[in-house]
């Protein structure tokens, strides 16, 4: 890690390392688990169309905004508003982001745990035979998630692995892991897509994913697509901001933001191309929600030659991709504990771990037969993506567009005038006049306020 002589904060060493880390954060279960089921529930192509619109109009500008704030302040989400000169109250938004990040890591580590269990099943050679149980792969998955203690163990394992990697520091832990894993995942996905395209239901799957039925677009679908865009890009609660606080002055913010947006969206679309042909070939309901892909993946592997080997590679990559995402989530609260509260990094990691563990266990137990009045997993999942992240994105846009000194905005995007061709004016316009009202209207319409 390159040390900044003035502080103990680390820096990402290379440009490739920056892209690998931001893409590593963005690409994860959000693309491969959440996108397909949200898209399936939102009517397929209609959802995809809204989603791509949100990535371009809101997503990439908000990533730029987080990058600008993070690199200009070189500190955590809470302190950055203090450092950049804010009116009262803004740092508290940082605190909301920190709480939201702990909520997200709680349910996310449960899903990552599912991926680990499926990796274990594949390694033991038993994955494909689970389909022989009564009710097939779907029923097996329901039994597993209802089993309680197995999920709790996996959630704890995921969190322990995550914090062990995080303790390695910014560059060693995050950068190295992401640089190796992300390209491999891409290659594997392309192979899986080719396999899906040869299935008898390929034409139906592709038309579901790419041929929009505009009557399916409701406010709920629009809200879901917006929430998914925020979730998948890791924006709205200061995750990209925290990463950008570790960027060097030579990093190109707009280019990194655009690359992250494009790669992340490509992975989501590849996941769709992999999943939906199988959904239509094997008669699986695309609208079933969070359980969808854990029924579809094993089904696909059970029909492939050498299925177990493919399954091992796939779940291995999925588990790793989820770890590069959880690493970025935990960094939000850790940076806050270190920068704002003055804790040592080790202590900050332990505190963040304990908080995430409490949340993770609660979410893991949501699927058991415990008679809790609310399902915390669904609550955390939906409230964080569809409400907290958009509200965070709205406030970040307002702050960056209207309150932050325009000079800082331009200097950050152009590296003090050294970079040419960055659409500074367009980005500022979007952040000032498009993102805040669009997010506000969508939130209000879907909650039924207007
Ligand atoms: N974007 C990641 C994914 O698609 C999840 C994620 C990582 C995230 N960091 C985040 C979501 C911060 C919201 C906020 O899997």
Short mmCIF file of C-alpha atoms and ligand atoms in Angstrom, two decimals:
data_model
loop_
_atom_site.label_atom_id
_atom_site.label_comp_id
_atom_site.label_asym_id
_atom_site.label_seq_id
_atom_site.Cartn_x
_atom_site.Cartn_y
_atom_site.Cartn_z
CA UNK A 1 0.00 0.00 0.00
CA UNK A 2 1.29 3.45 -0.78
CA UNK A 3 1.30 5.43 2.40
CA UNK A 4 0.39 9.06 2.45
CA UNK A 5 3.13 10.69 4.50
CA UNK A 6 0.63 13.03 6.14
CA UNK A 7 -1.70 10.38 7.42
CA UNK A 8 -1.97 6.69 7.99
CA UNK A 9 -4.53 6.26 5.20
CA UNK A 10 -3.58 3.96 2.38
CA UNK A 11 -4.01 4.42 -1.34
CA UNK A 12 -4.88 2.21 -4.25
CA UNK A 13 -1.60 1.75 -6.06
CA UNK A 14 -2.58 1.62 -9.72
CA UNK A 15 -5.35 2.68 -12.09
CA UNK A 16 -6.09 -0.94 -12.89
CA UNK A 17 -6.34 -1.54 -9.16
CA UNK A 18 -8.93 1.22 -8.86
CA UNK A 19 -11.07 -0.21 -11.64
CA UNK A 20 -10.74 -3.70 -10.24
CA UNK A 21 -11.79 -2.54 -6.78
CA UNK A 22 -14.74 -0.40 -7.88
CA UNK A 23 -15.94 -3.00 -10.36
CA UNK A 24 -15.31 -5.63 -7.69
CA UNK A 25 -17.59 -3.70 -5.37
CA UNK A 26 -20.26 -3.16 -8.00
CA UNK A 27 -20.29 -6.66 -9.46
CA UNK A 28 -21.62 -9.19 -7.04
CA UNK A 29 -24.78 -10.90 -5.92
CA UNK A 30 -26.60 -7.77 -7.02
CA UNK A 31 -25.95 -8.70 -10.63
CA UNK A 32 -26.24 -12.45 -10.50
CA UNK A 33 -28.80 -13.06 -7.77
CA UNK A 34 -30.79 -9.82 -7.35
CA UNK A 35 -30.99 -8.55 -10.92
CA UNK A 36 -32.54 -11.74 -12.41
CA UNK A 37 -35.26 -12.03 -9.78
CA UNK A 38 -36.08 -8.32 -9.79
CA UNK A 39 -36.17 -8.40 -13.58
CA UNK A 40 -38.36 -11.51 -13.49
CA UNK A 41 -40.80 -9.85 -11.11
CA UNK A 42 -40.74 -6.58 -13.05
CA UNK A 43 -41.85 -8.15 -16.33
CA UNK A 44 -38.48 -8.76 -17.99
CA UNK A 45 -37.60 -6.31 -20.77
CA UNK A 46 -39.79 -3.53 -19.33
CA UNK A 47 -37.71 -3.66 -16.15
CA UNK A 48 -34.44 -3.89 -18.07
CA UNK A 49 -35.31 -0.79 -20.08
CA UNK A 50 -36.02 1.29 -16.97
CA UNK A 51 -32.92 -0.14 -15.33
CA UNK A 52 -30.60 0.89 -18.16
CA UNK A 53 -32.18 4.35 -18.22
CA UNK A 54 -31.50 4.76 -14.49
CA UNK A 55 -27.90 3.58 -14.82
CA UNK A 56 -27.23 6.22 -17.48
CA UNK A 57 -29.20 9.15 -16.08
CA UNK A 58 -28.82 8.66 -12.33
CA UNK A 59 -26.25 5.95 -11.74
CA UNK A 60 -23.18 7.22 -13.56
CA UNK A 61 -23.67 10.85 -12.41
CA UNK A 62 -24.10 9.72 -8.78
CA UNK A 63 -20.96 7.55 -8.96
CA UNK A 64 -19.13 10.64 -10.25
CA UNK A 65 -20.56 12.67 -7.37
CA UNK A 66 -19.39 10.11 -4.81
CA UNK A 67 -15.96 9.99 -6.45
CA UNK A 68 -15.69 13.79 -6.39
CA UNK A 69 -16.62 14.04 -2.72
CA UNK A 70 -14.45 11.12 -1.67
CA UNK A 71 -11.31 12.20 -3.45
CA UNK A 72 -11.72 15.86 -2.62
CA UNK A 73 -12.07 15.13 1.09
CA UNK A 74 -9.92 11.98 1.44
CA UNK A 75 -11.98 10.86 4.37
CA UNK A 76 -15.07 8.86 5.38
CA UNK A 77 -18.70 9.51 4.46
CA UNK A 78 -19.46 11.37 7.70
CA UNK A 79 -16.34 13.53 7.94
CA UNK A 80 -16.25 14.43 4.26
CA UNK A 81 -19.12 16.87 4.63
CA UNK A 82 -17.37 18.52 7.56
CA UNK A 83 -14.16 18.76 5.61
CA UNK A 84 -15.71 20.09 2.41
CA UNK A 85 -17.48 22.82 4.29
CA UNK A 86 -21.11 21.97 4.72
CA UNK A 87 -24.10 23.45 6.37
CA UNK A 88 -25.20 21.73 9.51
CA UNK A 89 -26.91 18.42 9.24
CA UNK A 90 -25.07 16.98 6.25
CA UNK A 91 -22.70 14.82 8.26
CA UNK A 92 -25.78 13.13 9.74
CA UNK A 93 -26.62 11.89 6.32
CA UNK A 94 -23.26 10.14 6.46
CA UNK A 95 -24.42 8.43 9.61
CA UNK A 96 -27.55 7.15 7.84
CA UNK A 97 -25.28 5.73 5.14
CA UNK A 98 -23.24 3.94 7.75
CA UNK A 99 -26.32 2.38 9.35
CA UNK A 100 -27.67 1.42 5.91
CA UNK A 101 -24.37 -0.20 5.00
CA UNK A 102 -24.61 -2.42 8.07
CA UNK A 103 -28.18 -3.35 7.12
CA UNK A 104 -27.06 -4.31 3.64
CA UNK A 105 -24.09 -6.37 4.75
CA UNK A 106 -26.43 -8.23 7.12
CA UNK A 107 -28.71 -9.69 4.47
CA UNK A 108 -26.02 -9.79 1.81
CA UNK A 109 -23.82 -12.07 3.86
CA UNK A 110 -26.76 -14.47 4.20
CA UNK A 111 -27.07 -14.74 0.41
CA UNK A 112 -23.30 -15.05 0.09
CA UNK A 113 -23.63 -17.90 2.60
CA UNK A 114 -26.10 -19.62 0.26
CA UNK A 115 -23.50 -19.38 -2.49
CA UNK A 116 -20.91 -20.93 -0.16
CA UNK A 117 -23.26 -23.78 0.74
CA UNK A 118 -23.87 -24.45 -2.94
CA UNK A 119 -20.12 -24.42 -3.50
CA UNK A 120 -19.75 -26.98 -0.72
CA UNK A 121 -22.51 -29.11 -2.24
CA UNK A 122 -20.82 -28.94 -5.63
CA UNK A 123 -17.43 -29.84 -4.19
CA UNK A 124 -18.87 -32.86 -2.42
CA UNK A 125 -20.45 -33.92 -5.71
CA UNK A 126 -23.96 -33.83 -4.23
CA UNK A 127 -25.39 -30.72 -5.84
CA UNK A 128 -27.01 -32.44 -8.77
CA UNK A 129 -28.58 -35.20 -6.71
CA UNK A 130 -30.40 -32.63 -4.56
CA UNK A 131 -32.74 -32.29 -7.53
CA UNK A 132 -33.94 -35.84 -6.95
CA UNK A 133 -35.53 -34.96 -3.65
CA UNK A 134 -39.27 -34.42 -3.69
CA UNK A 135 -40.09 -31.07 -5.28
CA UNK A 136 -36.69 -30.84 -7.00
CA UNK A 137 -34.12 -28.09 -6.62
CA UNK A 138 -36.62 -25.45 -5.53
CA UNK A 139 -37.91 -27.56 -2.64
CA UNK A 140 -34.37 -28.47 -1.60
CA UNK A 141 -33.43 -24.82 -1.42
CA UNK A 142 -36.50 -24.01 0.68
CA UNK A 143 -35.60 -26.79 3.11
CA UNK A 144 -32.04 -25.52 3.34
CA UNK A 145 -32.98 -21.90 4.00
CA UNK A 146 -35.53 -23.03 6.56
CA UNK A 147 -32.94 -25.08 8.40
CA UNK A 148 -31.73 -22.13 10.45
CA UNK A 149 -28.50 -23.19 11.91
CA UNK A 150 -26.70 -24.15 8.67
CA UNK A 151 -27.41 -20.70 7.29
CA UNK A 152 -26.28 -19.02 10.48
CA UNK A 153 -22.97 -20.87 10.29
CA UNK A 154 -22.42 -19.86 6.69
CA UNK A 155 -23.29 -16.25 7.43
CA UNK A 156 -20.71 -16.23 10.22
CA UNK A 157 -18.12 -17.84 7.92
CA UNK A 158 -18.75 -15.22 5.22
CA UNK A 159 -18.44 -12.36 7.66
CA UNK A 160 -15.32 -13.81 9.25
CA UNK A 161 -13.67 -14.25 5.84
CA UNK A 162 -14.70 -10.77 4.85
CA UNK A 163 -13.24 -9.09 7.89
CA UNK A 164 -10.08 -11.17 7.68
CA UNK A 165 -9.57 -9.83 4.16
CA UNK A 166 -10.41 -6.31 5.19
CA UNK A 167 -7.88 -6.41 8.00
CA UNK A 168 -5.22 -6.89 5.34
CA UNK A 169 -5.58 -3.22 4.49
CA UNK A 170 -6.75 -1.37 1.46
CA UNK A 171 -4.44 -2.48 -1.26
CA UNK A 172 -3.27 -5.88 -0.19
CA UNK A 173 -6.68 -7.20 0.68
CA UNK A 174 -8.98 -5.57 -1.78
CA UNK A 175 -6.97 -4.71 -4.83
CA UNK A 176 -5.19 -7.98 -5.25
CA UNK A 177 -8.29 -10.05 -4.72
CA UNK A 178 -10.36 -8.06 -7.20
CA UNK A 179 -7.76 -7.94 -9.94
CA UNK A 180 -7.64 -11.70 -10.20
CA UNK A 181 -11.24 -12.62 -9.61
CA UNK A 182 -13.28 -10.24 -11.71
CA UNK A 183 -11.97 -11.12 -15.19
CA UNK A 184 -12.33 -14.83 -14.44
CA UNK A 185 -15.95 -14.38 -13.47
CA UNK A 186 -16.61 -12.56 -16.75
CA UNK A 187 -15.17 -15.42 -18.83
CA UNK A 188 -17.15 -18.02 -16.95
CA UNK A 189 -20.38 -16.07 -17.41
CA UNK A 190 -19.86 -15.84 -21.15
CA UNK A 191 -19.42 -19.61 -21.33
CA UNK A 192 -22.57 -20.15 -19.28
CA UNK A 193 -24.48 -17.81 -21.59
CA UNK A 194 -23.44 -19.76 -24.66
CA UNK A 195 -24.67 -22.90 -22.94
CA UNK A 196 -28.03 -21.25 -22.19
CA UNK A 197 -28.40 -19.97 -25.73
CA UNK A 198 -28.42 -23.56 -26.97
CA UNK A 199 -31.42 -24.50 -24.82
CA UNK A 200 -34.84 -25.04 -26.45
CA UNK A 201 -36.33 -22.16 -24.44
CA UNK A 202 -33.66 -19.69 -25.54
CA UNK A 203 -35.93 -17.75 -27.89
CA UNK A 204 -38.62 -17.33 -25.22
CA UNK A 205 -36.05 -16.36 -22.61
CA UNK A 206 -34.46 -13.76 -24.84
CA UNK A 207 -37.75 -12.28 -25.86
CA UNK A 208 -38.77 -12.03 -22.17
CA UNK A 209 -35.52 -10.21 -21.43
CA UNK A 210 -35.28 -7.97 -24.48
CA UNK A 211 -38.75 -7.45 -25.97
CA UNK A 212 -40.49 -4.90 -23.77
CA UNK A 213 -44.17 -5.07 -22.97
CA UNK A 214 -44.75 -1.44 -22.04
CA UNK A 215 -47.97 -2.23 -20.21
CA UNK A 216 -45.82 -3.88 -17.52
CA UNK A 217 -44.26 -0.55 -16.49
CA UNK A 218 -45.89 0.48 -13.22
CA UNK A 219 -44.55 2.78 -10.47
CA UNK A 220 -43.56 -0.28 -8.53
CA UNK A 221 -41.50 -1.61 -11.43
CA UNK A 222 -39.91 1.82 -11.86
CA UNK A 223 -39.04 1.97 -8.16
CA UNK A 224 -37.63 -1.55 -8.25
CA UNK A 225 -35.49 -0.71 -11.27
CA UNK A 226 -34.18 2.44 -9.64
CA UNK A 227 -33.40 0.62 -6.39
CA UNK A 228 -31.65 -2.13 -8.32
CA UNK A 229 -29.57 0.43 -10.25
CA UNK A 230 -28.39 2.00 -6.99
CA UNK A 231 -27.78 -1.34 -5.33
CA UNK A 232 -25.90 -2.80 -8.23
CA UNK A 233 -23.62 0.21 -8.63
CA UNK A 234 -22.98 0.32 -4.86
CA UNK A 235 -24.10 3.94 -4.68
CA UNK A 236 -26.21 6.00 -2.29
CA UNK A 237 -24.51 5.29 0.97
CA UNK A 238 -20.99 6.40 0.47
CA UNK A 239 -19.38 3.14 -0.62
CA UNK A 240 -17.88 4.56 -3.81
CA UNK A 241 -17.16 7.74 -1.87
CA UNK A 242 -15.12 5.81 0.67
CA UNK A 243 -13.22 4.01 -2.08
CA UNK A 244 -12.52 7.31 -3.82
CA UNK A 245 -11.03 8.63 -0.62
CA UNK A 246 -8.24 6.12 -1.30
CA UNK A 247 -7.74 7.31 -4.92
CA UNK A 248 -4.64 9.15 -5.99
CA UNK A 249 -4.81 12.57 -7.63
CA UNK A 250 -4.06 11.08 -11.02
CA UNK A 251 -7.13 8.81 -11.05
CA UNK A 252 -9.63 9.67 -13.78
CA UNK A 253 -12.97 9.90 -12.06
CA UNK A 254 -15.40 10.09 -14.98
CA UNK A 255 -13.70 7.37 -16.92
CA UNK A 256 -13.65 5.07 -13.89
CA UNK A 257 -17.33 5.80 -13.21
CA UNK A 258 -18.36 5.10 -16.80
CA UNK A 259 -16.28 1.90 -16.94
CA UNK A 260 -17.82 0.69 -13.69
CA UNK A 261 -21.34 1.46 -14.95
CA UNK A 262 -20.83 -0.27 -18.27
CA UNK A 263 -19.11 -3.38 -16.89
CA UNK A 264 -21.63 -3.76 -14.09
CA UNK A 265 -24.58 -3.50 -16.47
CA UNK A 266 -22.95 -5.96 -18.86
CA UNK A 267 -22.59 -8.53 -16.09
CA UNK A 268 -26.25 -8.11 -15.11
CA UNK A 269 -27.35 -8.60 -18.72
CA UNK A 270 -25.10 -11.66 -19.06
CA UNK A 271 -26.69 -13.06 -15.91
CA UNK A 272 -30.10 -12.47 -17.50
CA UNK A 273 -29.03 -14.24 -20.70
CA UNK A 274 -27.79 -17.13 -18.61
CA UNK A 275 -30.92 -17.42 -16.45
CA UNK A 276 -34.00 -16.72 -18.56
CA UNK A 277 -33.51 -19.30 -21.32
CA UNK A 278 -33.25 -21.88 -18.54
CA UNK A 279 -36.33 -20.48 -16.78
CA UNK A 280 -38.39 -20.95 -19.95
CA UNK A 281 -36.83 -24.27 -20.88
CA UNK A 282 -37.51 -25.90 -17.51
CA UNK A 283 -40.80 -24.19 -16.70
CA UNK A 284 -39.57 -22.31 -13.61
CA UNK A 285 -41.63 -19.28 -12.50
CA UNK A 286 -39.65 -16.07 -13.24
CA UNK A 287 -41.64 -14.13 -10.66
CA UNK A 288 -40.81 -16.16 -7.55
CA UNK A 289 -38.39 -13.63 -6.03
CA UNK A 290 -35.15 -14.10 -4.08
CA UNK A 291 -35.16 -17.89 -4.42
CA UNK A 292 -35.18 -17.80 -8.24
CA UNK A 293 -31.56 -18.27 -9.16
CA UNK A 294 -30.86 -20.88 -6.51
CA UNK A 295 -33.42 -23.04 -8.27
CA UNK A 296 -32.22 -22.18 -11.76
CA UNK A 297 -28.43 -22.61 -11.31
CA UNK A 298 -28.51 -26.23 -10.12
CA UNK A 299 -31.08 -27.03 -12.81
CA UNK A 300 -28.71 -25.70 -15.46
CA UNK A 301 -25.73 -27.61 -14.08
CA UNK A 302 -27.69 -30.83 -13.77
CA UNK A 303 -28.25 -30.78 -17.55
CA UNK A 304 -24.68 -29.86 -18.54
CA UNK A 305 -21.97 -32.34 -19.43
CA UNK A 306 -19.48 -32.16 -16.56
CA UNK A 307 -22.08 -30.20 -14.57
CA UNK A 308 -20.37 -30.65 -11.22
CA UNK A 309 -17.13 -29.11 -12.46
CA UNK A 310 -18.98 -26.15 -13.93
CA UNK A 311 -20.93 -25.76 -10.73
CA UNK A 312 -17.75 -25.73 -8.67
CA UNK A 313 -16.22 -23.03 -10.84
CA UNK A 314 -19.40 -20.99 -10.92
CA UNK A 315 -20.16 -21.01 -7.19
CA UNK A 316 -16.51 -20.38 -6.42
CA UNK A 317 -16.58 -17.23 -8.56
CA UNK A 318 -19.93 -16.19 -7.14
CA UNK A 319 -18.65 -16.57 -3.59
CA UNK A 320 -15.57 -14.52 -4.43
CA UNK A 321 -17.57 -11.85 -6.24
CA UNK A 322 -19.77 -11.51 -3.20
CA UNK A 323 -16.72 -11.12 -0.97
CA UNK A 324 -15.31 -8.26 -3.06
CA UNK A 325 -18.69 -6.57 -2.56
CA UNK A 326 -18.97 -7.19 1.18
CA UNK A 327 -15.44 -5.86 1.56
CA UNK A 328 -16.56 -2.56 0.06
CA UNK A 329 -19.62 -2.40 2.31
CA UNK A 330 -17.66 -3.00 5.47
CA UNK A 331 -15.16 -0.33 4.47
CA UNK A 332 -17.87 2.34 4.96
CA UNK A 333 -18.30 1.79 8.67
CA UNK A 334 -14.61 0.98 9.20
CA UNK A 335 -13.50 4.25 7.57
CA UNK A 336 -15.98 6.06 9.81
CA UNK A 337 -14.70 4.39 12.98
CA UNK A 338 -11.09 5.11 12.00
CA UNK A 339 -11.39 8.61 10.56
CA UNK A 340 -14.14 10.06 12.70
CA UNK A 341 -13.88 8.12 15.93
CA UNK A 342 -10.10 7.79 15.89
CA UNK A 343 -10.09 4.02 16.41
CA UNK A 344 -7.27 1.80 15.26
CA UNK A 345 -8.08 -0.11 12.10
CA UNK A 346 -8.05 -3.45 13.90
CA UNK A 347 -10.51 -2.22 16.54
CA UNK A 348 -12.72 -0.65 13.87
CA UNK A 349 -12.83 -3.95 12.00
CA UNK A 350 -13.81 -5.82 15.12
CA UNK A 351 -16.62 -3.40 15.95
CA UNK A 352 -17.94 -3.44 12.41
CA UNK A 353 -17.74 -7.25 12.45
CA UNK A 354 -19.75 -7.52 15.65
CA UNK A 355 -22.48 -5.21 14.34
CA UNK A 356 -22.67 -7.01 11.00
CA UNK A 357 -22.75 -10.35 12.79
CA UNK A 358 -25.74 -9.34 14.89
CA UNK A 359 -27.61 -8.17 11.79
CA UNK A 360 -26.51 -11.18 9.77
CA UNK A 361 -27.76 -13.70 12.32
CA UNK A 362 -31.13 -11.96 12.53
CA UNK A 363 -31.47 -12.05 8.73
CA UNK A 364 -30.32 -15.66 8.54
CA UNK A 365 -33.01 -16.70 10.99
CA UNK A 366 -35.72 -14.91 9.01
CA UNK A 367 -36.29 -18.02 6.92
CA UNK A 368 -36.74 -20.44 9.75
CA UNK A 369 -40.02 -21.22 11.36
CA UNK A 370 -39.42 -18.74 14.14
CA UNK A 371 -42.60 -16.76 14.44
CA UNK A 372 -41.23 -13.29 14.03
CA UNK A 373 -43.66 -10.56 13.09
CA UNK A 374 -41.36 -9.31 10.34
CA UNK A 375 -39.01 -11.00 7.93
CA UNK A 376 -35.86 -8.98 8.56
CA UNK A 377 -34.16 -10.32 5.46
CA UNK A 378 -36.87 -8.94 3.16
CA UNK A 379 -37.22 -5.80 5.21
CA UNK A 380 -33.50 -4.96 5.07
CA UNK A 381 -33.29 -5.96 1.42
CA UNK A 382 -36.20 -3.86 0.22
CA UNK A 383 -35.94 -0.88 2.53
CA UNK A 384 -32.25 -0.39 1.93
CA UNK A 385 -32.33 -0.70 -1.87
CA UNK A 386 -35.61 0.91 -2.71
CA UNK A 387 -35.69 3.64 -0.09
CA UNK A 388 -32.41 4.33 1.72
CA UNK A 389 -30.09 4.14 -1.29
CA UNK A 390 -32.26 6.43 -3.48
CA UNK A 391 -32.62 8.92 -0.61
CA UNK A 392 -28.84 8.81 -0.15
CA UNK A 393 -28.37 9.29 -3.91
CA UNK A 394 -30.76 12.22 -3.86
CA UNK A 395 -28.92 13.95 -1.03
CA UNK A 396 -25.52 13.25 -2.58
CA UNK A 397 -26.74 14.81 -5.85
CA UNK A 398 -28.12 17.87 -4.09
CA UNK A 399 -24.94 18.33 -2.10
CA UNK A 400 -22.58 17.85 -5.04
CA UNK A 401 -24.72 19.80 -7.50
CA UNK A 402 -25.90 22.68 -5.37
CA UNK A 403 -23.75 23.05 -2.28
CA UNK A 404 -20.26 21.90 -3.18
CA UNK A 405 -18.05 24.65 -4.56
CA UNK A 406 -18.23 24.51 -8.35
CA UNK A 407 -14.48 24.90 -8.57
CA UNK A 408 -13.88 21.72 -6.59
CA UNK A 409 -16.41 19.92 -8.80
CA UNK A 410 -14.60 20.89 -11.98
CA UNK A 411 -11.09 20.40 -10.59
CA UNK A 412 -11.88 16.90 -9.41
CA UNK A 413 -13.44 15.79 -12.69
CA UNK A 414 -10.69 17.28 -14.86
CA UNK A 415 -7.75 16.66 -12.51
CA UNK A 416 -7.11 20.40 -12.29
CA UNK A 417 -7.67 20.99 -15.98
CA UNK A 418 -5.37 18.21 -17.14
CA UNK A 419 -8.12 15.98 -18.54
CA UNK A 420 -10.07 17.04 -21.60
CA UNK A 421 -13.35 15.79 -22.96
CA UNK A 422 -15.01 15.11 -19.59
CA UNK A 423 -18.69 16.17 -19.81
CA UNK A 424 -18.46 18.35 -16.71
CA UNK A 425 -21.40 20.60 -17.66
CA UNK A 426 -23.69 17.68 -18.46
CA UNK A 427 -22.84 15.87 -15.23
CA UNK A 428 -23.44 18.98 -13.18
CA UNK A 429 -26.74 19.58 -14.94
CA UNK A 430 -27.88 16.01 -14.29
CA UNK A 431 -26.86 16.19 -10.64
CA UNK A 432 -28.53 19.55 -10.13
CA UNK A 433 -31.74 19.30 -12.10
CA UNK A 434 -32.44 15.71 -13.09
CA UNK A 435 -31.35 13.33 -10.32
CA UNK A 436 -32.97 15.01 -7.29
CA UNK A 437 -36.45 15.60 -8.77
CA UNK A 438 -36.50 12.26 -10.60
CA UNK A 439 -35.64 10.31 -7.45
CA UNK A 440 -38.07 12.34 -5.34
CA UNK A 441 -40.95 11.85 -7.77
CA UNK A 442 -40.36 8.11 -8.10
CA UNK A 443 -40.16 7.66 -4.33
CA UNK A 444 -43.27 9.73 -3.76
CA UNK A 445 -45.28 8.04 -6.52
CA UNK A 446 -44.46 4.56 -5.41
CA UNK A 447 -45.19 5.21 -1.77
CA UNK A 448 -48.46 6.72 -2.94
CA UNK A 449 -47.77 10.28 -1.78
CA UNK A 450 -48.71 11.83 -5.11
N1 LIG B 1 -23.17 -3.61 -5.76
C1 LIG B 1 -22.98 -4.83 -5.05
C2 LIG B 1 -23.64 -5.94 -5.82
O1 LIG B 1 -24.19 -5.73 -6.85
C3 LIG B 1 -23.50 -4.72 -3.64
C4 LIG B 1 -22.89 -3.60 -2.90
C5 LIG B 1 -21.57 -3.48 -2.57
C6 LIG B 1 -23.55 -2.48 -2.39
N2 LIG B 1 -21.37 -2.32 -1.88
C7 LIG B 1 -22.57 -1.68 -1.78
C8 LIG B 1 -24.86 -2.06 -2.43
C9 LIG B 1 -22.91 -0.48 -1.20
C10 LIG B 1 -25.19 -0.86 -1.86
C11 LIG B 1 -24.22 -0.06 -1.25
O2 LIG B 1 -23.60 -7.05 -5.43
#
